[in-house]
mmCIF file of C-alpha atoms and ligand atoms in Angstrom:
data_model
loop_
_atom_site.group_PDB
_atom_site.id
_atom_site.type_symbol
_atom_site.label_atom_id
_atom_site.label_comp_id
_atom_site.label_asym_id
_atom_site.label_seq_id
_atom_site.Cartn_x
_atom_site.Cartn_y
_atom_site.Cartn_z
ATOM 1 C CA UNK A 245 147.693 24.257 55.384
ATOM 2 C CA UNK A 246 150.174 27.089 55.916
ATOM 3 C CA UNK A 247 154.229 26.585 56.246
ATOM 4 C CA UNK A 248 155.872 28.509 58.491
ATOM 5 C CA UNK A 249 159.967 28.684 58.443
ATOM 6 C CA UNK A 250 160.950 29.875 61.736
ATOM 7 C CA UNK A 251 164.067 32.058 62.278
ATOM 8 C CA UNK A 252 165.546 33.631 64.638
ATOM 9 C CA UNK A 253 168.358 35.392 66.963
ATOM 10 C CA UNK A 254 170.462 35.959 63.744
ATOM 11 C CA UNK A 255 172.587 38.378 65.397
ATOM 12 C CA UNK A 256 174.430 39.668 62.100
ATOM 13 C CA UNK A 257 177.363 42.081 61.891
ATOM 14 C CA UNK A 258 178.367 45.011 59.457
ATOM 15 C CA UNK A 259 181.732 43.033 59.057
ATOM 16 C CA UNK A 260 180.778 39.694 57.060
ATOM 17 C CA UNK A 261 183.504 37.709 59.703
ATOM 18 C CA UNK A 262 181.634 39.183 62.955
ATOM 19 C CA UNK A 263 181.054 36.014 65.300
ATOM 20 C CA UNK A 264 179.002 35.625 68.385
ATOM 21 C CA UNK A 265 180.936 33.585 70.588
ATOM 22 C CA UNK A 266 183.671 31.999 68.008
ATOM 23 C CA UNK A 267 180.536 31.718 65.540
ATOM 24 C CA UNK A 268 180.749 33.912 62.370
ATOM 25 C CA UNK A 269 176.766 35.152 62.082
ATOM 26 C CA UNK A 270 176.499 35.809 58.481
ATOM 27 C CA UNK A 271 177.658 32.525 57.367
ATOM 28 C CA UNK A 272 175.763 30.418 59.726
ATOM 29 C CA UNK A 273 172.972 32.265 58.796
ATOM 30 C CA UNK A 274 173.592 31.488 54.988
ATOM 31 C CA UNK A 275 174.490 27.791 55.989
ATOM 32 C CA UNK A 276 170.942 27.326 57.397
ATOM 33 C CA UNK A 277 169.328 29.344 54.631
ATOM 34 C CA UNK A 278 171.190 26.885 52.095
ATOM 35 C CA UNK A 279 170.086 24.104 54.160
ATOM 36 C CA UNK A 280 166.247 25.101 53.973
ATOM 37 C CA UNK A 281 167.076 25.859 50.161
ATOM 38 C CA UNK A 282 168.605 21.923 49.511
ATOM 39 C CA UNK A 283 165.404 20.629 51.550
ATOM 40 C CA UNK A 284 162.279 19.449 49.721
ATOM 41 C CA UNK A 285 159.876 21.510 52.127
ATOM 42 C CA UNK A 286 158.764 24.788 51.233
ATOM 43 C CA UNK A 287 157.238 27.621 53.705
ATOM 44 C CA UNK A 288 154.566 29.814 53.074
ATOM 45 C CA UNK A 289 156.258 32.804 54.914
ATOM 46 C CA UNK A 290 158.818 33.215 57.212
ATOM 47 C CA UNK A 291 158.564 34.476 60.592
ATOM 48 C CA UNK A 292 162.111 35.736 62.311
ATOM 49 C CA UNK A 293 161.429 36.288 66.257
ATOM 50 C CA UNK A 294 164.153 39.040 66.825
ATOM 51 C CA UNK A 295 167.789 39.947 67.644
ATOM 52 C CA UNK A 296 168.291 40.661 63.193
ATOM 53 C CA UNK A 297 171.557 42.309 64.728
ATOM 54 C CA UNK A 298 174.480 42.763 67.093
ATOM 55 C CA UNK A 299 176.403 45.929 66.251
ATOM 56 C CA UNK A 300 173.822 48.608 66.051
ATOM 57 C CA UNK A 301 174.743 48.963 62.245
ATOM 58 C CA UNK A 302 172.686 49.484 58.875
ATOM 59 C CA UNK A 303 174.843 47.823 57.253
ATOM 60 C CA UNK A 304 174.052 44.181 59.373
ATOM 61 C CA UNK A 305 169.956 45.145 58.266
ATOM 62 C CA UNK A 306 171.220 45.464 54.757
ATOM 63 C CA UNK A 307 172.528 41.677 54.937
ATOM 64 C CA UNK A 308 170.163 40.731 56.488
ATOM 65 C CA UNK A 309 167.918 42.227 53.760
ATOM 66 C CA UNK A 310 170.185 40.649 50.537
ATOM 67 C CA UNK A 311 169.959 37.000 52.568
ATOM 68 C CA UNK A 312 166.220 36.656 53.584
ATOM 69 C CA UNK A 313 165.472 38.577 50.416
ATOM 70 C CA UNK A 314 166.664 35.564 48.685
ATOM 71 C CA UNK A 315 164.200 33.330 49.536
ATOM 72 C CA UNK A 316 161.389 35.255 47.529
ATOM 73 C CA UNK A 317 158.568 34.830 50.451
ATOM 74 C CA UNK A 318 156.783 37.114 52.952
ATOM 75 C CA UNK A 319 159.278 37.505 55.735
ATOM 76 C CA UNK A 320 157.666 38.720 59.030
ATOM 77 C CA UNK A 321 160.339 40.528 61.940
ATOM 78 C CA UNK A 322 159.482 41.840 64.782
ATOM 79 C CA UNK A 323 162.225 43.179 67.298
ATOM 80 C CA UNK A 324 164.460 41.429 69.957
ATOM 81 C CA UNK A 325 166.575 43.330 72.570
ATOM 82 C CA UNK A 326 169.561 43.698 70.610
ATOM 83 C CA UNK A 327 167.802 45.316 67.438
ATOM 84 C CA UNK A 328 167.570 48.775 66.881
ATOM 85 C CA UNK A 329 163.913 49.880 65.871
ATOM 86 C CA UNK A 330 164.452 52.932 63.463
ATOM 87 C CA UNK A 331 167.156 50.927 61.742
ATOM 88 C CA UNK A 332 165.247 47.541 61.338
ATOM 89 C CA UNK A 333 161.688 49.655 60.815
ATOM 90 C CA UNK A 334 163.542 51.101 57.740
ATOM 91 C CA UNK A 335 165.554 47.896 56.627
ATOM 92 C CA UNK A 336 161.953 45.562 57.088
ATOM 93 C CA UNK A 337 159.213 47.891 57.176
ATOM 94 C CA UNK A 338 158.233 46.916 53.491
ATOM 95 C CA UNK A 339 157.367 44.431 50.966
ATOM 96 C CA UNK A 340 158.200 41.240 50.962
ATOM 97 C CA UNK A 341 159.116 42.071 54.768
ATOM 98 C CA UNK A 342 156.743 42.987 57.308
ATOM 99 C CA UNK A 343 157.888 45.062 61.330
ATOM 100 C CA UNK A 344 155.596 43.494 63.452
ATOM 101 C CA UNK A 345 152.781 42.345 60.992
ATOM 102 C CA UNK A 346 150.120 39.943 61.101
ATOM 103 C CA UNK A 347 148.639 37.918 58.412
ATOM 104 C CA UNK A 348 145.907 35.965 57.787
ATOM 105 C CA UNK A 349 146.006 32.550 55.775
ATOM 106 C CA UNK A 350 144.399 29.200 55.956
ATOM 107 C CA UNK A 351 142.365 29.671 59.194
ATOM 108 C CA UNK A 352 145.233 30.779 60.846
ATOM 109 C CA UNK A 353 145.970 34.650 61.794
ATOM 110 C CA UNK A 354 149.588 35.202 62.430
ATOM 111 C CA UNK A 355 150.346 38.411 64.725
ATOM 112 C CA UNK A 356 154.133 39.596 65.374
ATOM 113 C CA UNK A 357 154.238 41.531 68.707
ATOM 114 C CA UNK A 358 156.563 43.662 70.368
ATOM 115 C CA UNK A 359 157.917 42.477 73.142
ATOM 116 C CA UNK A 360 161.241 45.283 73.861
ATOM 117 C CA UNK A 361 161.667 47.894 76.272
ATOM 118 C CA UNK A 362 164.082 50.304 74.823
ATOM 119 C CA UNK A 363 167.661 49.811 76.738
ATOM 120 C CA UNK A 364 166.513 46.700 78.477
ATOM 121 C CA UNK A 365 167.701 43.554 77.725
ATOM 122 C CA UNK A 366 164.414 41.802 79.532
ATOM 123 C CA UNK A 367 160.724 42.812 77.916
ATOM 124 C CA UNK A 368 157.297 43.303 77.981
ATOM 125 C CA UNK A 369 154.315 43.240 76.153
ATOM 126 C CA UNK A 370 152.502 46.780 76.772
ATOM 127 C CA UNK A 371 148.653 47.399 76.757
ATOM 128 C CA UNK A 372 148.738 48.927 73.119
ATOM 129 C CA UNK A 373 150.386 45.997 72.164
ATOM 130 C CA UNK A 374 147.815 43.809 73.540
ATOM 131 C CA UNK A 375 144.930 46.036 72.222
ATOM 132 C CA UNK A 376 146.532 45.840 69.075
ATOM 133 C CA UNK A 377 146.336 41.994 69.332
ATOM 134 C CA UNK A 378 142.591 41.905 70.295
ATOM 135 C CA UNK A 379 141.754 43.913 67.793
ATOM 136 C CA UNK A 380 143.457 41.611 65.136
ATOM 137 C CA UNK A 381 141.830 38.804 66.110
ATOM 138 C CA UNK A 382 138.253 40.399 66.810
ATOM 139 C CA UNK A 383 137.961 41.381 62.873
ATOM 140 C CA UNK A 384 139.309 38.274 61.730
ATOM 141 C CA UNK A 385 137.628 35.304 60.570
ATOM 142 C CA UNK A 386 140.401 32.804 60.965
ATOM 143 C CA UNK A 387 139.681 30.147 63.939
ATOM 144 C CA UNK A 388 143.342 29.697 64.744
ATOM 145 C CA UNK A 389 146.020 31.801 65.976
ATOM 146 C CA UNK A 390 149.682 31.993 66.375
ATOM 147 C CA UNK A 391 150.884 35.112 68.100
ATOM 148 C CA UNK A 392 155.111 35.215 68.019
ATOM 149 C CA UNK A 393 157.441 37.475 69.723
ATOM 150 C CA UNK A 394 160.931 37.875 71.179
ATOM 151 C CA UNK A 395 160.413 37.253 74.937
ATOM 152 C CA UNK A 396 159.854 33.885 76.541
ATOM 153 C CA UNK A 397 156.442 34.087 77.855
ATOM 154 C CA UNK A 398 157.441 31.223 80.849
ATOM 155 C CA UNK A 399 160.331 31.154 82.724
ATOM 156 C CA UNK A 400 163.397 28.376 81.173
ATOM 157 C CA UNK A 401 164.147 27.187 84.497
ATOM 158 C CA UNK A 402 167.728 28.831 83.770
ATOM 159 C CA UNK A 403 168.318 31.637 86.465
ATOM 160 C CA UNK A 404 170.226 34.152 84.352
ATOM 161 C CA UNK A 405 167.714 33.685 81.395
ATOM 162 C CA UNK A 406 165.096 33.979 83.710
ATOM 163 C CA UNK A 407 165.898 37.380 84.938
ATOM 164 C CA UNK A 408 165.580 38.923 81.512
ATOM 165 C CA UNK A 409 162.271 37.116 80.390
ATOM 166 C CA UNK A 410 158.519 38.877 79.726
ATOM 167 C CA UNK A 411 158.192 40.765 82.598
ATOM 168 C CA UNK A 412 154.540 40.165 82.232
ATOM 169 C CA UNK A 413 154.227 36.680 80.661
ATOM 170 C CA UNK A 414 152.077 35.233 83.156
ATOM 171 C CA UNK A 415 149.456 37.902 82.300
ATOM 172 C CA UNK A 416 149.884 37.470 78.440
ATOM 173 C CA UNK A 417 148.699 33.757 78.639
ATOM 174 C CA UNK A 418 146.031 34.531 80.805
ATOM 175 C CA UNK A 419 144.878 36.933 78.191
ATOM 176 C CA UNK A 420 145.445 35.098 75.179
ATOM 177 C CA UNK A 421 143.926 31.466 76.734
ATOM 178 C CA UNK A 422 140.904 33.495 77.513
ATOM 179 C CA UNK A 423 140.781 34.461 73.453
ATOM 180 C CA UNK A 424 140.270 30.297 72.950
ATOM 181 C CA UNK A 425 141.620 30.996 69.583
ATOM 182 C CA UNK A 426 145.703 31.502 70.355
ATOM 183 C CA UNK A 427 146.975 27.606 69.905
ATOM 184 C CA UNK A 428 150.594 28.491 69.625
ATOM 185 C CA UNK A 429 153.261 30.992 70.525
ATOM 186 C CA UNK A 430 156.509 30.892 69.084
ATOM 187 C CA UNK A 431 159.739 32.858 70.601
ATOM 188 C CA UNK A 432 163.140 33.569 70.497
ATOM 189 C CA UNK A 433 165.803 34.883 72.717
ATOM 190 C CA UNK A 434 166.902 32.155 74.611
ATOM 191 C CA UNK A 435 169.132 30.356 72.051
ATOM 192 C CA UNK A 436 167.537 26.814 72.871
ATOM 193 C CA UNK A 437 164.801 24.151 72.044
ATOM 194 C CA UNK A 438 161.643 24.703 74.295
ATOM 195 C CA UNK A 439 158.411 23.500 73.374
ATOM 196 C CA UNK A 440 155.930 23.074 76.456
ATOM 197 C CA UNK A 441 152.074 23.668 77.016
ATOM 198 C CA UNK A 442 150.778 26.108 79.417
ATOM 199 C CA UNK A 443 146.852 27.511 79.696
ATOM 200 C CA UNK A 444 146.272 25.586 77.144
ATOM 201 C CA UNK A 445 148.670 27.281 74.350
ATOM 202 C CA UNK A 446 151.400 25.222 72.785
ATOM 203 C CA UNK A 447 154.687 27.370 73.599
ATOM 204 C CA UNK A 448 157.450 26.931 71.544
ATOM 205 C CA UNK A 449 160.980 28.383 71.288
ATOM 206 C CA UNK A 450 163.628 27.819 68.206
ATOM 207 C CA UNK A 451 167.354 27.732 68.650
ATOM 208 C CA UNK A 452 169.811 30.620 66.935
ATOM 209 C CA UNK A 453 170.438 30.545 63.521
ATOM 210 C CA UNK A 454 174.201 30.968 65.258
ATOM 211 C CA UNK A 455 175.443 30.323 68.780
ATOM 212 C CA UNK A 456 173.174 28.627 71.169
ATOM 213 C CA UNK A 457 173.217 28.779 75.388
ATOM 214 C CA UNK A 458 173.059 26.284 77.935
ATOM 215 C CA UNK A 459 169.591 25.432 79.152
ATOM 216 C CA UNK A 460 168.566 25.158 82.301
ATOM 217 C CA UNK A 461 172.340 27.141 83.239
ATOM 218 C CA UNK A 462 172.400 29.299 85.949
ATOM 219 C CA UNK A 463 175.288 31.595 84.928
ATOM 220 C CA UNK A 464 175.764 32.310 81.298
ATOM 221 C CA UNK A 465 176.761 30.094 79.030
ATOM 222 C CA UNK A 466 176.924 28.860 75.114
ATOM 223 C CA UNK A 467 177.460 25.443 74.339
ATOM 224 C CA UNK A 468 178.420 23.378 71.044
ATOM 225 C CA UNK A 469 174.704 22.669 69.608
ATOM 226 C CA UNK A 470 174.842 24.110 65.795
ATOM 227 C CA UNK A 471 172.393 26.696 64.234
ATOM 228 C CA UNK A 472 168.961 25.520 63.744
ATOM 229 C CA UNK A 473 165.830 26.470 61.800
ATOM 230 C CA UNK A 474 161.772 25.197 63.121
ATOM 231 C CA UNK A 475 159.135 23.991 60.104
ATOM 232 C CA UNK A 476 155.652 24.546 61.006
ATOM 233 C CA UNK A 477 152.359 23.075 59.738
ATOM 234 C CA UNK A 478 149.380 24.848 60.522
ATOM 235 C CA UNK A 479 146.556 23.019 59.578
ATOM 236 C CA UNK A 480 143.204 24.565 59.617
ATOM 237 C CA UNK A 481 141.262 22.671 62.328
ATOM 238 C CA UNK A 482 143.818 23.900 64.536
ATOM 239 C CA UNK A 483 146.693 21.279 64.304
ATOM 240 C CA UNK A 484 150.372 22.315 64.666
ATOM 241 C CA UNK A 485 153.233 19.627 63.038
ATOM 242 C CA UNK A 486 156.831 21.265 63.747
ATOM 243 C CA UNK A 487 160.006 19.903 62.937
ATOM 244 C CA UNK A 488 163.150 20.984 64.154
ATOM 245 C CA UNK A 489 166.349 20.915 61.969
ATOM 246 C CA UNK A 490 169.565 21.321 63.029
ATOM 247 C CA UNK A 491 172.241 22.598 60.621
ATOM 248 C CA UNK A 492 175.688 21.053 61.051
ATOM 249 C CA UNK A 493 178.537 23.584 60.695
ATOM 250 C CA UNK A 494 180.039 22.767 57.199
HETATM 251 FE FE1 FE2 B 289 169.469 36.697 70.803
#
């Protein structure tokens, strides 16, 4: 079986009291790190689904870098809107963290697209990303896979949200259904709980480890949920056990 910790939407600052909407980002990271640390389950790897940072800064990559670092695992990123991808290339790009990697581990392949489209705060997954995809899961031997990205890959039924989705998500599941081997896709971005099926492909999102927004809202809008982490059990015929955990502000 392989454990997957889920991150994501971290949004981090060069100054340690930066806060996202009253929210300080470095320590609510740390509280749900500390939280996954106290637990009894252990992950595999770690997969964090974008938005590392808010300010544009090195600096934010470097904590980011000292936190995650702490865990001693894998940890796979792969870029949200609000990243910057020379900066995070350099901060993640190596041992134990992986820019858009894929790896390949108890049937299951695990691919990390990119979903951006520099100065847009919407996305899209572009053919080389796709070919990159096929080819990953041509050569591979695993029966299983769970492709992540940034982008919401279905609309959230919230109209603001909605207009800064996968401009091409429709298309991606068509794709990926028609691999019969994609079971899940995990996401960030939209700062909620979402977990749905569609063409066949369990589709699940995981709340910020910091502020979350209103679902379904029409305007913008954060409300009081805390920060929250996703545990994932891949099991090699296939099956998918998740668990999300909410992390009370201390
Ligand atoms: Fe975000």
């Amino acid at each position: 079986m392989l454990r997957v910790l889920h991150l994501t939407d971290p949004h981090l600052f060069a100054d340690p009291e930066g806060a996202l909407r009253g929210r300080a980002t470095l320590a609510s990271l740390s509280d749900v790190l500390a939280h996954y640390a106290a637990g009894a389950w252990r992950a595999d790897l770690v997969v964090v689904t974008g938005d590392l940072i808010q300010d544009d800064s090195a600096m934010a990559y470097e904590h980011f870098r000292r936190l995650l670092g702490g865990l001693e695992l894998p940890v796979y990123c792969l870029p949200g809107n609000h990243d910057v991808p020379n900066l995070m290339r350099e901060a993640v790009g190596k041992p134990p963290f992986f820019y858009c990697g894929s790896v390949e581990r108890g049937n299951w392949a695990v691919v990390c697209l990119d979903s951006c489209v520099i100065g847009e705060a919407g996305g899209r997954v572009t053919a080389s990303e796709l070919a990159r995809l096929d080819k990953i899961l041509q050569v591979s031997r695993m029966e299983h896979a769970m492709v992540c990205l940034h982008h919401p890959p279905v609309t959230m039924g919230s109209r603001w949200l909605d207009t800064v989705g996968l401009d091409n998500g429709d298309e991606l599941l068509q794709r990926l259904s028609g691999s019969e081997r994609v079971r899940l896709m995990i996401f960030g971005h939209v700062h909620q709980d979402y977990d749905a099926n569609h063409h066949g492909i369990r589709i699940i999102a995981t709340p910020s480890t910091c502020r979350q927004f209103t679902p379904r809202s029409d305007d913008f809008a954060v409300d009081d949920n805390p920060p929250a982490y996703r545990r994932f059990e891949l099991w090699p015929d296939g099956g998918v056990d998740q668990e999300l955990v909410w992390v009370s502000q201390t």
